[in-house]
Coordinates of C-alpha atoms (C1' of nucleotides) in Angstrom, one line a residue:
Chain J
M221 CA 5.0 -9.3 24.7
K222 CA 6.4 -11.8 22.2
E223 CA 9.7 -9.8 22.1
T224 CA 10.0 -9.6 25.6
I225 CA 9.9 -13.4 26.0
T226 CA 12.4 -13.6 22.6
A227 CA 14.8 -12.0 24.9
L228 CA 14.1 -13.6 28.4
L229 CA 14.6 -16.8 26.0
G230 CA 17.6 -15.3 24.8
D231 CA 19.7 -14.9 27.9
A232 CA 18.3 -18.4 29.2
L233 CA 20.2 -19.9 26.3
N234 CA 23.5 -18.0 26.6
T235 CA 23.3 -18.8 30.6
L236 CA 23.1 -22.6 29.2
K237 CA 25.9 -22.0 26.9
Q238 CA 28.0 -20.5 29.2
Q239 CA 27.5 -23.5 31.6
G240 CA 28.2 -25.8 28.9
E241 CA 24.7 -27.5 28.7
V242 CA 24.1 -26.5 25.3
P243 CA 27.1 -26.1 22.6
D244 CA 28.1 -22.9 21.9
D245 CA 28.3 -23.4 18.3
I246 CA 24.6 -23.6 17.6
D247 CA 22.2 -20.6 17.6
P248 CA 18.8 -21.8 16.5
T249 CA 16.0 -18.9 15.9
I250 CA 13.7 -18.5 19.0
K251 CA 11.0 -18.7 18.3
V252 CA 7.6 -18.3 20.3
E253 CA 4.2 -18.5 19.5
A254 CA 0.9 -17.0 20.4
T255 CA -1.0 -20.5 21.6
R256 CA -3.8 -21.6 20.2
D257 CA -5.3 -23.2 23.8
K258 CA -5.8 -20.8 26.3
A259 CA -4.6 -24.1 28.7
H260 CA -1.3 -24.0 26.9
G261 CA -0.8 -20.3 28.5
D262 CA -0.6 -17.2 26.3
Y263 CA 2.6 -17.6 24.7
A264 CA 4.7 -21.1 23.9
T265 CA 8.3 -21.9 22.1
N266 CA 9.5 -24.6 20.8
L267 CA 12.8 -24.1 21.4
A268 CA 13.7 -27.0 23.4
M269 CA 12.6 -29.5 21.1
M270 CA 15.2 -27.6 18.9
L271 CA 18.2 -27.8 21.0
A272 CA 17.5 -31.7 21.8
K273 CA 19.0 -33.1 18.9
P274 CA 22.8 -30.9 18.8
A275 CA 22.8 -30.9 22.5
G276 CA 22.4 -34.6 22.6
K277 CA 19.9 -34.0 25.6
N278 CA 16.0 -35.1 26.2
P279 CA 14.1 -31.8 25.2
R280 CA 11.9 -32.1 28.5
D281 CA 15.2 -31.9 30.5
L282 CA 16.3 -28.8 28.7
A283 CA 13.3 -27.0 29.1
N284 CA 13.6 -27.4 32.9
A285 CA 17.0 -26.5 32.6
L286 CA 16.0 -23.3 30.3
V287 CA 13.3 -22.2 32.6
A288 CA 15.8 -21.9 35.5
A289 CA 18.1 -19.9 33.9
L290 CA 14.9 -17.7 32.5
P291 CA 15.7 -14.3 34.2
E292 CA 13.0 -13.2 36.7
S293 CA 10.4 -10.5 34.6
A294 CA 7.1 -8.5 35.7
A295 CA 5.8 -9.2 32.9
I296 CA 5.2 -13.2 33.0
R297 CA 3.2 -14.8 35.7
Q298 CA 4.2 -18.3 35.3
T299 CA 6.0 -20.8 32.9
E300 CA 5.1 -24.5 32.5
I301 CA 6.2 -27.3 30.7
A302 CA 4.2 -29.4 28.4
G303 CA 4.1 -32.2 25.9
P304 CA 7.1 -33.6 24.7
G305 CA 8.7 -30.1 25.9
F306 CA 7.4 -27.0 25.1
I307 CA 7.5 -24.1 27.3
N308 CA 4.6 -22.6 28.0
F309 CA 4.3 -18.9 29.5
F310 CA 1.5 -17.1 31.1
A311 CA 1.4 -13.6 30.7
A312 CA 0.9 -11.0 34.3
T313 CA -2.8 -9.8 34.3
D314 CA -1.8 -6.7 34.9
A315 CA 0.8 -6.7 32.0
M316 CA -2.1 -8.2 29.6
A317 CA -4.4 -5.6 30.5
Q318 CA -1.5 -2.8 29.7
I319 CA -2.4 -3.4 26.0
V320 CA -5.5 -1.2 26.4
A321 CA -2.9 1.3 27.3
R322 CA -0.6 0.8 24.5
I323 CA -3.3 0.8 21.7
L324 CA -4.7 4.0 23.0
D325 CA -1.6 5.6 23.2
A326 CA -0.5 4.4 19.9
G327 CA -4.0 5.2 18.2
D328 CA -4.3 4.7 14.4
S329 CA -0.4 3.5 14.1
F330 CA -1.0 0.8 16.3
G331 CA -0.1 -2.6 15.0
R332 CA 2.4 -0.7 12.4
N333 CA 6.5 -0.7 12.6
L334 CA 9.1 0.3 10.9
T335 CA 11.0 -3.1 9.9
G336 CA 10.8 -1.8 6.5
A337 CA 13.2 0.8 7.3
G338 CA 12.1 3.3 4.5
E339 CA 13.2 0.6 2.0
K340 CA 11.7 1.5 -1.7
V341 CA 9.1 -0.9 -2.9
Q342 CA 7.4 -0.9 -6.0
V343 CA 4.0 -2.8 -6.4
E344 CA 2.6 -3.1 -10.0
F345 CA -1.0 -3.9 -10.5
V346 CA -4.1 -4.0 -12.3
S347 CA -2.4 -3.0 -15.1
A348 CA -5.2 -3.3 -17.3
N349 CA -4.9 -2.5 -21.5
P350 CA -7.1 0.3 -22.1
T351 CA -9.4 -1.8 -24.6
G352 CA -12.6 -1.9 -22.1
P353 CA -13.9 -1.3 -18.3
L354 CA -12.1 -3.3 -15.3
H355 CA -13.4 -6.6 -14.8
V356 CA -14.0 -8.6 -11.5
G357 CA -10.2 -10.6 -12.0
H358 CA -9.3 -6.8 -12.5
G359 CA -11.1 -5.7 -9.2
R360 CA -9.3 -9.0 -7.2
G361 CA -5.9 -7.6 -8.6
A362 CA -6.9 -4.1 -7.5
A363 CA -8.2 -5.1 -3.7
I364 CA -4.8 -7.5 -3.0
G365 CA -2.6 -5.2 -4.4
D366 CA -3.6 -2.6 -3.0
S367 CA -3.7 -3.9 0.2
I368 CA -0.1 -5.8 0.0
C369 CA 0.7 -1.7 -0.5
R370 CA -1.1 -0.8 2.5
L371 CA 0.5 -3.7 4.2
L372 CA 3.7 -2.3 3.3
E373 CA 3.5 1.2 4.0
A374 CA 2.3 -0.4 7.8
T375 CA 5.7 -1.7 7.9
G376 CA 7.8 1.2 6.5
H377 CA 8.3 0.6 3.6
D378 CA 8.6 3.5 0.5
V379 CA 5.7 2.1 -1.6
T380 CA 4.9 3.1 -5.3
R381 CA 1.8 1.7 -7.2
E382 CA 2.4 1.5 -11.0
F383 CA 0.1 1.1 -13.2
Y384 CA 1.3 -0.6 -16.7
Y385 CA -0.5 -0.4 -19.9
N386 CA -0.2 -1.0 -23.3
D387 CA -1.4 2.0 -25.7
A388 CA 0.0 1.3 -29.0
G389 CA 0.5 -2.6 -29.9
A390 CA -2.1 -4.4 -32.0
Q391 CA -5.1 -4.9 -29.0
I392 CA -5.4 -1.0 -29.6
T393 CA -5.4 -1.1 -33.2
N394 CA -8.3 -3.3 -32.6
L395 CA -9.9 -1.0 -30.1
A396 CA -9.9 2.0 -32.8
R397 CA -11.2 0.3 -35.2
S398 CA -14.0 -1.0 -33.3
V399 CA -15.0 2.6 -32.2
Q400 CA -14.4 3.6 -36.0
A401 CA -16.9 0.9 -37.3
R402 CA -19.4 1.8 -34.3
A403 CA -18.8 6.1 -35.6
K404 CA -19.4 4.8 -38.6
G405 CA -22.7 3.4 -37.5
L406 CA -21.6 -0.5 -38.1
D407 CA -22.7 -2.9 -35.7
P408 CA -21.3 -6.1 -34.8
E409 CA -23.6 -8.3 -37.3
D410 CA -22.8 -6.2 -40.4
D411 CA -20.0 -7.8 -42.5
D412 CA -17.9 -5.2 -42.7
W413 CA -17.4 -5.4 -38.5
P414 CA -13.9 -5.5 -38.1
E415 CA -12.7 -8.7 -37.3
D416 CA -12.1 -9.7 -33.4
G417 CA -13.9 -6.4 -32.9
Y418 CA -14.7 -5.0 -29.5
R419 CA -18.3 -5.7 -29.5
G420 CA -19.3 -4.3 -26.0
D421 CA -21.9 -1.5 -25.8
Y422 CA -19.3 1.5 -24.3
I423 CA -17.4 1.1 -28.0
I424 CA -20.8 3.0 -28.2
D425 CA -20.5 5.7 -26.1
V426 CA -17.1 6.0 -27.1
A427 CA -17.9 6.6 -30.8
K428 CA -20.3 8.9 -29.5
S429 CA -18.2 10.8 -27.5
Y430 CA -15.6 11.1 -30.1
L431 CA -18.2 12.3 -32.6
A432 CA -19.1 15.2 -30.4
G433 CA -15.8 16.5 -30.0
E434 CA -15.8 15.6 -26.1
T435 CA -12.9 16.3 -23.9
V436 CA -11.7 13.1 -21.9
H437 CA -9.4 13.8 -18.7
A438 CA -7.7 10.7 -17.2
D439 CA -5.2 10.6 -15.0
D440 CA -2.1 10.7 -17.1
R441 CA -3.6 12.1 -20.3
H442 CA -6.3 14.7 -21.8
V443 CA -7.7 14.1 -25.2
T444 CA -10.3 15.9 -27.5
G445 CA -12.6 14.4 -30.1
K446 CA -11.7 15.0 -33.4
T447 CA -14.9 14.4 -34.5
D448 CA -13.6 12.8 -37.8
P449 CA -14.6 9.1 -38.1
D450 CA -11.8 8.5 -41.0
D451 CA -9.2 9.6 -38.8
I452 CA -8.0 6.5 -37.4
D453 CA -4.9 7.9 -35.2
A454 CA -7.1 10.4 -33.6
I455 CA -9.5 8.1 -33.1
R456 CA -6.9 5.5 -31.2
D457 CA -5.7 8.7 -28.9
F458 CA -9.5 9.4 -28.0
A459 CA -10.5 5.7 -27.4
V460 CA -7.3 4.9 -25.1
A461 CA -7.7 8.4 -22.7
Y462 CA -11.5 7.4 -23.0
L463 CA -11.0 3.9 -21.6
R464 CA -8.4 5.1 -19.3
R465 CA -10.4 7.7 -17.7
E466 CA -12.9 4.9 -17.3
Q467 CA -11.2 2.8 -15.6
D468 CA -9.9 5.4 -13.4
L469 CA -13.4 6.2 -12.5
D470 CA -13.7 2.4 -11.6
L471 CA -10.5 2.5 -9.5
K472 CA -11.7 5.7 -7.8
A473 CA -15.2 4.3 -6.9
F474 CA -12.9 1.1 -5.6
G475 CA -11.1 3.3 -3.4
V476 CA -7.3 2.9 -5.6
E477 CA -5.3 5.3 -6.5
F478 CA -1.6 5.2 -8.5
D479 CA 1.4 7.0 -8.2
V480 CA 3.1 5.7 -11.6
Y481 CA 1.4 5.1 -14.8
F482 CA 3.9 3.2 -17.2
L483 CA 3.1 3.1 -20.9
E484 CA 4.7 0.2 -22.8
S485 CA 4.7 2.8 -26.1
S486 CA 7.4 5.0 -23.7
L487 CA 10.0 1.9 -23.6
Y488 CA 10.3 2.2 -27.4
E489 CA 10.5 6.1 -27.7
D490 CA 13.1 5.9 -25.0
G491 CA 14.9 3.4 -27.0
N492 CA 15.2 1.0 -24.0
V493 CA 13.6 -2.2 -26.2
E494 CA 16.1 -1.8 -29.0
A495 CA 18.9 -1.3 -26.0
T496 CA 17.5 -4.8 -24.5
A497 CA 17.4 -6.5 -27.6
K498 CA 20.6 -5.3 -28.1
R499 CA 22.1 -6.3 -24.9
L500 CA 20.4 -9.5 -25.2
I501 CA 21.9 -10.2 -28.8
D502 CA 25.5 -8.8 -27.7
G503 CA 25.4 -11.3 -24.6
G504 CA 25.2 -14.3 -27.0
H505 CA 21.8 -15.4 -25.8
T506 CA 20.4 -14.7 -29.1
Y507 CA 19.7 -16.7 -32.2
E508 CA 17.9 -16.5 -35.5
A509 CA 15.4 -19.4 -36.4
D510 CA 12.3 -19.8 -38.7
G511 CA 12.7 -15.9 -39.7
A512 CA 12.3 -14.9 -35.9
L513 CA 15.1 -13.9 -33.6
W514 CA 14.8 -15.5 -30.4
L515 CA 16.3 -15.5 -26.6
R516 CA 18.1 -18.8 -25.0
T517 CA 15.7 -18.4 -22.0
T518 CA 16.1 -22.6 -21.6
D519 CA 20.0 -21.3 -20.3
F520 CA 18.0 -19.6 -17.0
G521 CA 15.5 -22.2 -16.3
D522 CA 12.5 -21.7 -19.0
D523 CA 11.3 -24.6 -20.2
K524 CA 11.7 -23.7 -23.8
D525 CA 12.9 -21.0 -26.0
R526 CA 11.0 -17.7 -27.0
V527 CA 11.1 -15.4 -29.7
M528 CA 12.0 -11.6 -29.2
R529 CA 11.6 -10.4 -32.6
K530 CA 9.3 -11.9 -34.3
S531 CA 9.6 -12.7 -38.5
D532 CA 8.0 -9.6 -39.5
G533 CA 10.6 -7.3 -37.7
E534 CA 8.1 -6.4 -34.9
Y535 CA 8.8 -7.3 -31.0
T536 CA 7.0 -9.9 -28.9
Y537 CA 5.5 -8.5 -25.9
F538 CA 7.8 -10.2 -24.0
L539 CA 10.9 -7.8 -24.9
P540 CA 9.2 -5.0 -23.7
D541 CA 8.4 -6.7 -20.6
V542 CA 12.5 -7.0 -20.0
A543 CA 13.1 -3.6 -20.6
Y544 CA 10.3 -2.8 -18.7
H545 CA 11.6 -5.0 -15.6
L546 CA 14.9 -3.6 -16.1
D547 CA 13.7 0.1 -16.3
K548 CA 12.5 -0.9 -12.4
W549 CA 15.3 -2.2 -11.6
Q550 CA 17.1 1.0 -12.6
R551 CA 15.1 3.1 -10.9
G552 CA 16.1 2.0 -7.8
F553 CA 13.3 -0.4 -6.8
K554 CA 15.4 -3.4 -4.9
Q555 CA 12.1 -5.1 -3.9
V556 CA 9.2 -5.2 -6.9
I557 CA 6.3 -7.6 -6.7
N558 CA 3.8 -8.1 -9.5
E559 CA 0.7 -8.7 -8.8
Q560 CA -1.2 -10.2 -11.9
G561 CA -3.9 -13.3 -12.8
A562 CA -2.5 -16.3 -12.7
D563 CA -3.6 -16.8 -16.0
H564 CA -0.2 -14.9 -17.3
H565 CA 1.5 -16.9 -15.2
S566 CA 4.1 -17.9 -18.4
T567 CA 5.7 -14.9 -18.0
V568 CA 7.4 -15.0 -14.5
T569 CA 9.8 -17.5 -15.7
R570 CA 10.2 -15.8 -18.8
V571 CA 10.5 -11.8 -17.6
R572 CA 13.0 -13.5 -14.9
A573 CA 15.1 -15.7 -17.8
G574 CA 15.3 -12.2 -19.8
L575 CA 16.6 -10.1 -16.8
Q576 CA 19.0 -12.9 -15.9
A577 CA 19.9 -12.5 -19.6
L578 CA 21.1 -9.2 -19.5
E579 CA 23.5 -9.9 -16.6
T580 CA 23.0 -6.9 -15.1
G581 CA 23.4 -8.1 -11.7
I582 CA 19.5 -8.5 -11.2
P583 CA 19.4 -11.3 -8.6
D584 CA 17.7 -14.6 -9.6
G585 CA 14.4 -14.6 -8.5
W586 CA 13.5 -11.3 -9.0
P587 CA 10.6 -9.7 -9.1
D588 CA 8.5 -11.6 -6.8
Y589 CA 4.9 -12.5 -8.2
V590 CA 1.7 -12.6 -6.1
L591 CA -0.7 -14.1 -8.6
H592 CA -4.2 -14.6 -8.4
Q593 CA -6.6 -17.2 -9.6
M594 CA -9.8 -16.8 -11.5
V595 CA -13.0 -14.9 -10.1
L596 CA -16.4 -17.0 -10.4
V597 CA -19.4 -14.9 -9.8
T598 CA -22.8 -15.8 -8.9
R599 CA -26.1 -14.7 -8.4
S600 CA -28.8 -17.3 -6.9
G601 CA -26.6 -19.9 -7.3
V602 CA -25.6 -19.3 -10.9
E603 CA -23.1 -17.8 -12.6
V604 CA -23.1 -14.7 -14.5
K605 CA -20.7 -14.4 -17.1
L606 CA -22.1 -11.4 -19.0
S607 CA -22.3 -8.0 -18.0
K608 CA -24.7 -5.5 -20.7
R609 CA -21.9 -2.9 -20.8
A610 CA -19.2 -5.1 -21.5
G611 CA -20.6 -7.9 -23.3
S612 CA -18.5 -10.8 -22.7
Y613 CA -17.7 -10.0 -18.8
V614 CA -18.7 -8.8 -15.2
T615 CA -17.3 -5.6 -14.6
L616 CA -16.1 -4.3 -11.4
R617 CA -18.4 -1.7 -11.5
D618 CA -21.6 -3.7 -11.7
L619 CA -20.2 -5.3 -8.6
I620 CA -19.4 -2.0 -6.8
D621 CA -22.9 -0.4 -7.7
E622 CA -24.7 -3.5 -7.0
V623 CA -22.8 -4.9 -3.3
G624 CA -21.0 -1.7 -2.5
R625 CA -17.2 -1.0 -2.1
D626 CA -16.5 -1.9 1.3
A627 CA -18.3 -5.8 0.7
T628 CA -16.5 -6.2 -2.7
R629 CA -12.7 -4.7 -1.5
Y630 CA -13.4 -7.6 1.5
F631 CA -14.5 -10.2 -0.5
L632 CA -11.5 -9.7 -3.3
A633 CA -8.9 -9.5 -0.6
A634 CA -10.2 -12.0 1.8
R635 CA -9.3 -15.0 0.3
R636 CA -6.1 -16.6 -0.8
A637 CA -4.8 -15.2 -4.0
D638 CA -4.2 -18.5 -5.0
S639 CA -7.6 -20.2 -4.8
Q640 CA -10.4 -19.6 -7.3
L641 CA -12.8 -17.4 -5.7
T642 CA -16.3 -17.5 -6.1
F643 CA -18.1 -13.9 -6.0
D644 CA -21.4 -14.4 -3.9
I645 CA -23.3 -11.7 -4.8
D646 CA -26.3 -12.7 -3.0
L647 CA -24.0 -12.9 0.1
A648 CA -22.1 -9.7 -0.3
R649 CA -25.6 -7.8 -0.3
S650 CA -27.0 -10.1 2.4
Q651 CA -27.2 -7.4 5.4
S652 CA -26.9 -10.4 7.7
N653 CA -24.9 -12.1 9.8
D654 CA -23.4 -14.2 7.1
N655 CA -21.7 -11.2 5.7
P656 CA -18.6 -10.9 7.6
V657 CA -18.3 -7.1 6.2
Y658 CA -21.3 -6.5 8.2
Y659 CA -19.9 -8.7 11.0
I660 CA -17.0 -6.6 11.6
Q661 CA -18.6 -3.3 10.7
Y662 CA -21.7 -3.9 13.5
A663 CA -18.5 -4.3 16.3
H664 CA -17.0 -1.1 15.2
A665 CA -20.7 0.2 15.3
R666 CA -21.7 -1.2 18.6
V667 CA -18.7 0.2 20.1
C668 CA -19.3 3.8 18.8
S669 CA -22.9 3.1 19.9
V670 CA -21.9 2.6 23.5
L671 CA -19.4 6.1 23.8
R672 CA -23.0 7.6 22.4
K673 CA -24.7 6.2 25.3
A674 CA -22.1 7.1 27.9
E675 CA -22.0 10.7 26.7
N676 CA -25.2 11.3 26.3
E677 CA -26.1 10.2 29.8
G678 CA -23.1 12.6 30.9
Q679 CA -20.9 9.8 32.2
R680 CA -17.9 10.7 29.3
F681 CA -14.9 8.4 28.6
D682 CA -12.8 9.4 31.6
H683 CA -8.7 8.6 30.4
D684 CA -7.1 8.7 33.6
L685 CA -9.2 6.9 35.6
A686 CA -9.7 4.5 33.1
M687 CA -5.6 3.9 32.9
D688 CA -5.6 3.7 36.7
H689 CA -8.0 0.7 36.9
L690 CA -7.3 -1.7 34.0
S691 CA -6.3 -4.2 36.1
Q692 CA -10.3 -4.8 37.0
L693 CA -10.9 -6.2 33.6
T694 CA -10.7 -10.1 34.6
T695 CA -13.5 -11.9 33.3
D696 CA -12.7 -14.7 30.8
Q697 CA -14.8 -12.5 28.1
E698 CA -12.5 -9.5 28.9
K699 CA -9.0 -11.6 28.5
A700 CA -9.6 -13.5 25.5
L701 CA -10.7 -9.6 23.9
M702 CA -7.1 -8.1 25.1
N703 CA -5.3 -11.1 24.1
R704 CA -6.4 -11.3 20.8
L705 CA -5.6 -7.7 20.4
S706 CA -2.5 -8.4 21.2
R707 CA -1.5 -10.2 18.8
Y708 CA -2.6 -7.5 16.0
P709 CA 0.7 -6.3 15.3
E710 CA 1.6 -9.9 14.8
V711 CA -0.7 -10.4 12.4
V712 CA 0.2 -7.2 10.7
A713 CA 4.0 -7.9 10.1
H714 CA 3.1 -11.5 8.9
A715 CA 0.8 -10.6 6.4
A716 CA 3.0 -8.0 5.1
R717 CA 5.8 -10.1 5.3
S718 CA 4.0 -13.2 3.1
H719 CA 2.2 -10.6 0.8
E720 CA -1.3 -12.1 2.3
P721 CA -4.0 -9.4 3.2
Q722 CA -6.4 -12.0 3.7
H723 CA -4.6 -12.7 7.3
V724 CA -5.8 -9.2 8.3
A725 CA -9.8 -10.1 7.3
Q726 CA -9.4 -13.7 8.8
Y727 CA -8.1 -11.9 12.2
L728 CA -10.6 -8.8 11.8
Q729 CA -13.7 -11.3 12.2
E730 CA -12.2 -13.5 14.6
L731 CA -11.7 -9.9 17.0
A732 CA -15.1 -9.3 15.9
S733 CA -16.4 -12.0 17.2
D734 CA -14.3 -12.1 20.7
F735 CA -16.0 -8.0 20.8
H736 CA -19.5 -10.0 20.3
T737 CA -19.1 -12.3 22.6
C738 CA -17.6 -9.4 25.8
Y739 CA -20.0 -7.2 24.4
N740 CA -23.1 -9.8 25.5
A741 CA -21.6 -11.4 28.3
V742 CA -20.0 -7.8 29.8
K743 CA -22.3 -5.0 30.9
V744 CA -20.0 -1.6 30.4
M745 CA -22.4 1.2 31.4
V746 CA -22.3 -0.4 35.5
E747 CA -22.5 2.0 38.0
D748 CA -18.7 1.9 39.3
P749 CA -17.0 4.6 37.3
S750 CA -13.4 2.9 37.6
L751 CA -14.7 -0.1 36.3
R752 CA -17.0 1.3 33.7
N753 CA -13.9 3.4 32.3
A754 CA -11.9 0.4 32.7
R755 CA -14.6 -1.1 30.1
L756 CA -14.9 1.8 27.8
A757 CA -11.6 1.4 27.6
L758 CA -11.4 -1.9 25.8
G759 CA -14.2 -0.7 23.8
L760 CA -12.2 2.1 22.4
A761 CA -9.2 0.1 21.9
T762 CA -10.9 -2.9 19.8
R763 CA -12.4 0.3 18.0
Q764 CA -9.3 1.6 17.3
V765 CA -7.3 -2.2 16.0
I766 CA -11.1 -2.8 13.7
R767 CA -10.6 0.7 12.4
N768 CA -6.8 0.2 12.0
G769 CA -7.3 -3.0 10.6
L770 CA -10.3 -2.3 7.9
D771 CA -8.0 0.0 6.9
L772 CA -5.2 -1.8 6.0
L773 CA -8.0 -3.5 3.2
G774 CA -9.6 -0.2 2.3
V775 CA -12.8 -1.6 4.6
S776 CA -14.6 1.8 5.9
A777 CA -15.4 1.6 9.6
P778 CA -19.0 3.3 9.8
E779 CA -19.9 5.1 13.3
E780 CA -23.7 3.5 13.1
M781 CA -25.5 0.9 11.1
Chain H
rG292 C1' 2.1 -34.6 -23.4
rC293 C1' 5.1 -31.0 -20.4
rG294 C1' 4.6 -26.4 -16.6
rC295 C1' 2.1 -23.6 -13.0
rC296 C1' -1.7 -23.6 -9.3
rC297 C1' -5.5 -26.1 -5.9
rA298 C1' -8.1 -29.7 -3.1
rU299 C1' -9.1 -29.2 4.9
rA300 C1' -16.9 -30.2 8.0
rG301 C1' -22.8 -30.8 3.5
rC302 C1' -21.4 -24.9 1.2
rU303 C1' -17.9 -21.1 1.6
rC304 C1' -13.1 -21.1 4.0
rA305 C1' -8.9 -20.0 8.0
rA306 C1' -4.8 -22.3 9.9
rC307 C1' 1.4 -17.3 11.8
rC308 C1' 9.4 -20.1 8.5
rG309 C1' 6.5 -28.2 10.4
rG310 C1' 4.2 -28.0 16.8
rA311 C1' 0.3 -29.5 20.9
rU312 C1' -6.7 -31.8 21.0
rA313 C1' -7.6 -29.2 12.7
rG314 C1' -10.7 -23.5 13.5
rA315 C1' -14.5 -19.9 11.8
rG316 C1' -19.2 -18.3 9.1
rC317 C1' -23.1 -20.6 6.2
rA318 C1' -26.9 -24.5 6.7
rA319 C1' -29.3 -28.2 10.6
rC320 C1' -31.0 -28.7 15.7
rG321 C1' -32.6 -26.2 20.8
rG322 C1' -31.8 -21.8 23.5
rC323 C1' -31.2 -16.1 24.6
rC324 C1' -34.8 -9.1 23.2
rU325 C1' -39.3 -4.8 30.1
rU326 C1' -31.4 -4.7 30.0
rC327 C1' -25.3 -0.8 26.7
rU328 C1' -27.4 -2.0 18.3
rA329 C1' -30.9 -9.5 18.4
rA330 C1' -26.8 -7.1 11.7
rG331 C1' -25.7 -10.0 18.1
rC332 C1' -25.0 -14.2 22.0
rC333 C1' -25.2 -19.3 24.0
rG334 C1' -25.4 -24.8 23.3
rU335 C1' -25.8 -29.7 19.9
rA336 C1' -23.9 -31.7 16.0
rG337 C1' -20.7 -32.1 12.1
rG338 C1' -13.4 -34.3 9.7
rU339 C1' -9.2 -40.9 8.2
rU340 C1' -7.1 -32.6 5.9
rG341 C1' -8.3 -36.3 -2.3
rC342 C1' -5.6 -41.2 -2.3
rA343 C1' -0.5 -44.2 -1.4
rG344 C1' 3.8 -44.2 0.5
rG345 C1' 8.4 -41.3 2.3
rU346 C1' 11.1 -37.7 5.9
rU347 C1' 10.8 -36.1 11.1
rC348 C1' 10.7 -36.6 18.0
rA349 C1' 6.4 -34.0 15.3
rA350 C1' 3.4 -33.4 8.4
rG351 C1' -3.2 -30.3 6.9
rU352 C1' 1.9 -27.9 6.3
rC353 C1' 8.1 -31.1 3.4
rC354 C1' 9.3 -35.1 -0.6
rU355 C1' 8.0 -38.8 -4.0
rG356 C1' 3.7 -41.3 -7.0
rC357 C1' -1.4 -41.1 -8.5
rU358 C1' -6.7 -39.3 -8.8
rG359 C1' -9.8 -35.0 -9.8
rG360 C1' -10.1 -29.4 -10.9
rG361 C1' -8.3 -24.4 -13.3
rC362 C1' -4.7 -21.7 -16.3
rG363 C1' -0.9 -21.8 -19.4
rU364 C1' 1.9 -24.3 -23.0
rG365 C1' 1.0 -18.5 -29.9
rC366 C1' 6.0 -15.3 -34.0
rC367 C1' -1.6 -12.7 -28.7
rA368 C1' -1.2 -10.0 -23.9

RNA sequence: GCGCCCAUAGCUCAACCGGAUAGAGCAACGGCCUUCUAAGCCGUAGGUUGCAGGUUCAAGUCCUGCUGGGCGUGCCA
């Protein structure tokens, strides 16, 4: 619909250019928007106002000229010029009802498009180090990151989900020492407990499993415990595998799967870290000071230079970060999106600066970032800070166990990433109308219920009959619902383009609201078979769109509640 | 101190490269179940979009300066 109107306006604009009403050399992007207010028709454009200045004409006169030059179209019932120069379009009722046929025809693929043209996109998210169970912040990253992936897939991209982690650094050594301490029966209160050791109860489980010689299988590794409490290397390998498996189970429970697990250590093994360092040094972008090697990132927009090799000869995390992103680029990802917590935002400028310093033709501003702000968890209005298992934070698993996967995913993805999120456990748990997840799922279940009823009464949905009588969908509530349905593809396109899944959540809530309103106002199971089937078709179309939208958020669409 | 992010109804939030009268839900108040799931619907009330300027035909949206909050500002990741 939007495309149709855009095309019509394009023709009209060309006509005006030929008539000399509008200068040839201006070429505005024609913007057609769905209206907020029904009184303004179904779609509107501000084209006349955009043209007013360059054409040196009054916007309302231009609007008149544009309307006069508009080709005939069966899709448009009426146009009108309003306000300072908007052109409003009223869709023909028959054309509007055809959305129902289009949705049923397209099914699961309704709302999807091919604008991505198969372009390879890599999304890196979660990327938690294997030092403990995933926490709520990782959960937010997982919900947003995976939803972005689903949106990109829905818009025709070839998506790779990647998880990057460090299995060899100082934190991992710390983990190994903590497990070893537990294996030797130490307690965080004991004097010999490692400094800054991990204190959570889960460390006890790792130690027990190691001593028992168990074998753990994670998505990217399999390790058997050696049972020797003095073999720190064996403990390290085992602990990493154990916690990787733990995280995999968390992710699986959350409905998130990765294509690639990328190890920071592999960058050292493959010589990529050294090669990156050499390239930066050879390029003349480094200098020695205070016994360390610095990269002059200030030449590339950073506010201070950064240490890349410490005075003890080890590299900082910064250098492998650059090497890792160079590797992404060399793997052919022209588009890379990094979803991470905003507490790491300082790496954005740094990594980009490092990549520029490599002078390999990587565009300025690559890669893209989506940063999410902190999550605060509350219960009974009080902040929840601790989980028994992890010791110092609320785990993702706690939330999934307590409020369920659907509600957890919905709540973590339904808010803009860059605003702080309060996760209200009581609200997410409540099976009532204050919980948007249930509100949306209930709409889906209600359609299913009507369909069951039709079936039970021997009045199965008759597709052909329905398609012939869609024009009988004429009540205000039905029209509003169809209008909402027709906007779904734009919502998907916009959410995918902007990497903002919350638009889908918002839309689904509005769609559910329109449906419930319609459901209460318009009885489906009426005597007249043609009207009944047309309404069943509208219900089916609504169900389809809710299902498609929930899928983009990784939330299920139950048939009954 | 400096950098990034945020500030919208009592509360939690939305608002599509700037567009018409800023929208939902909760909480409050008043209605609707002998009728397809009341986990629902209808109605009422609630706003100087933190403050002050600026750009524009048009600003919650862009720019500048304030105020308040979060995060960062390690040779940690």
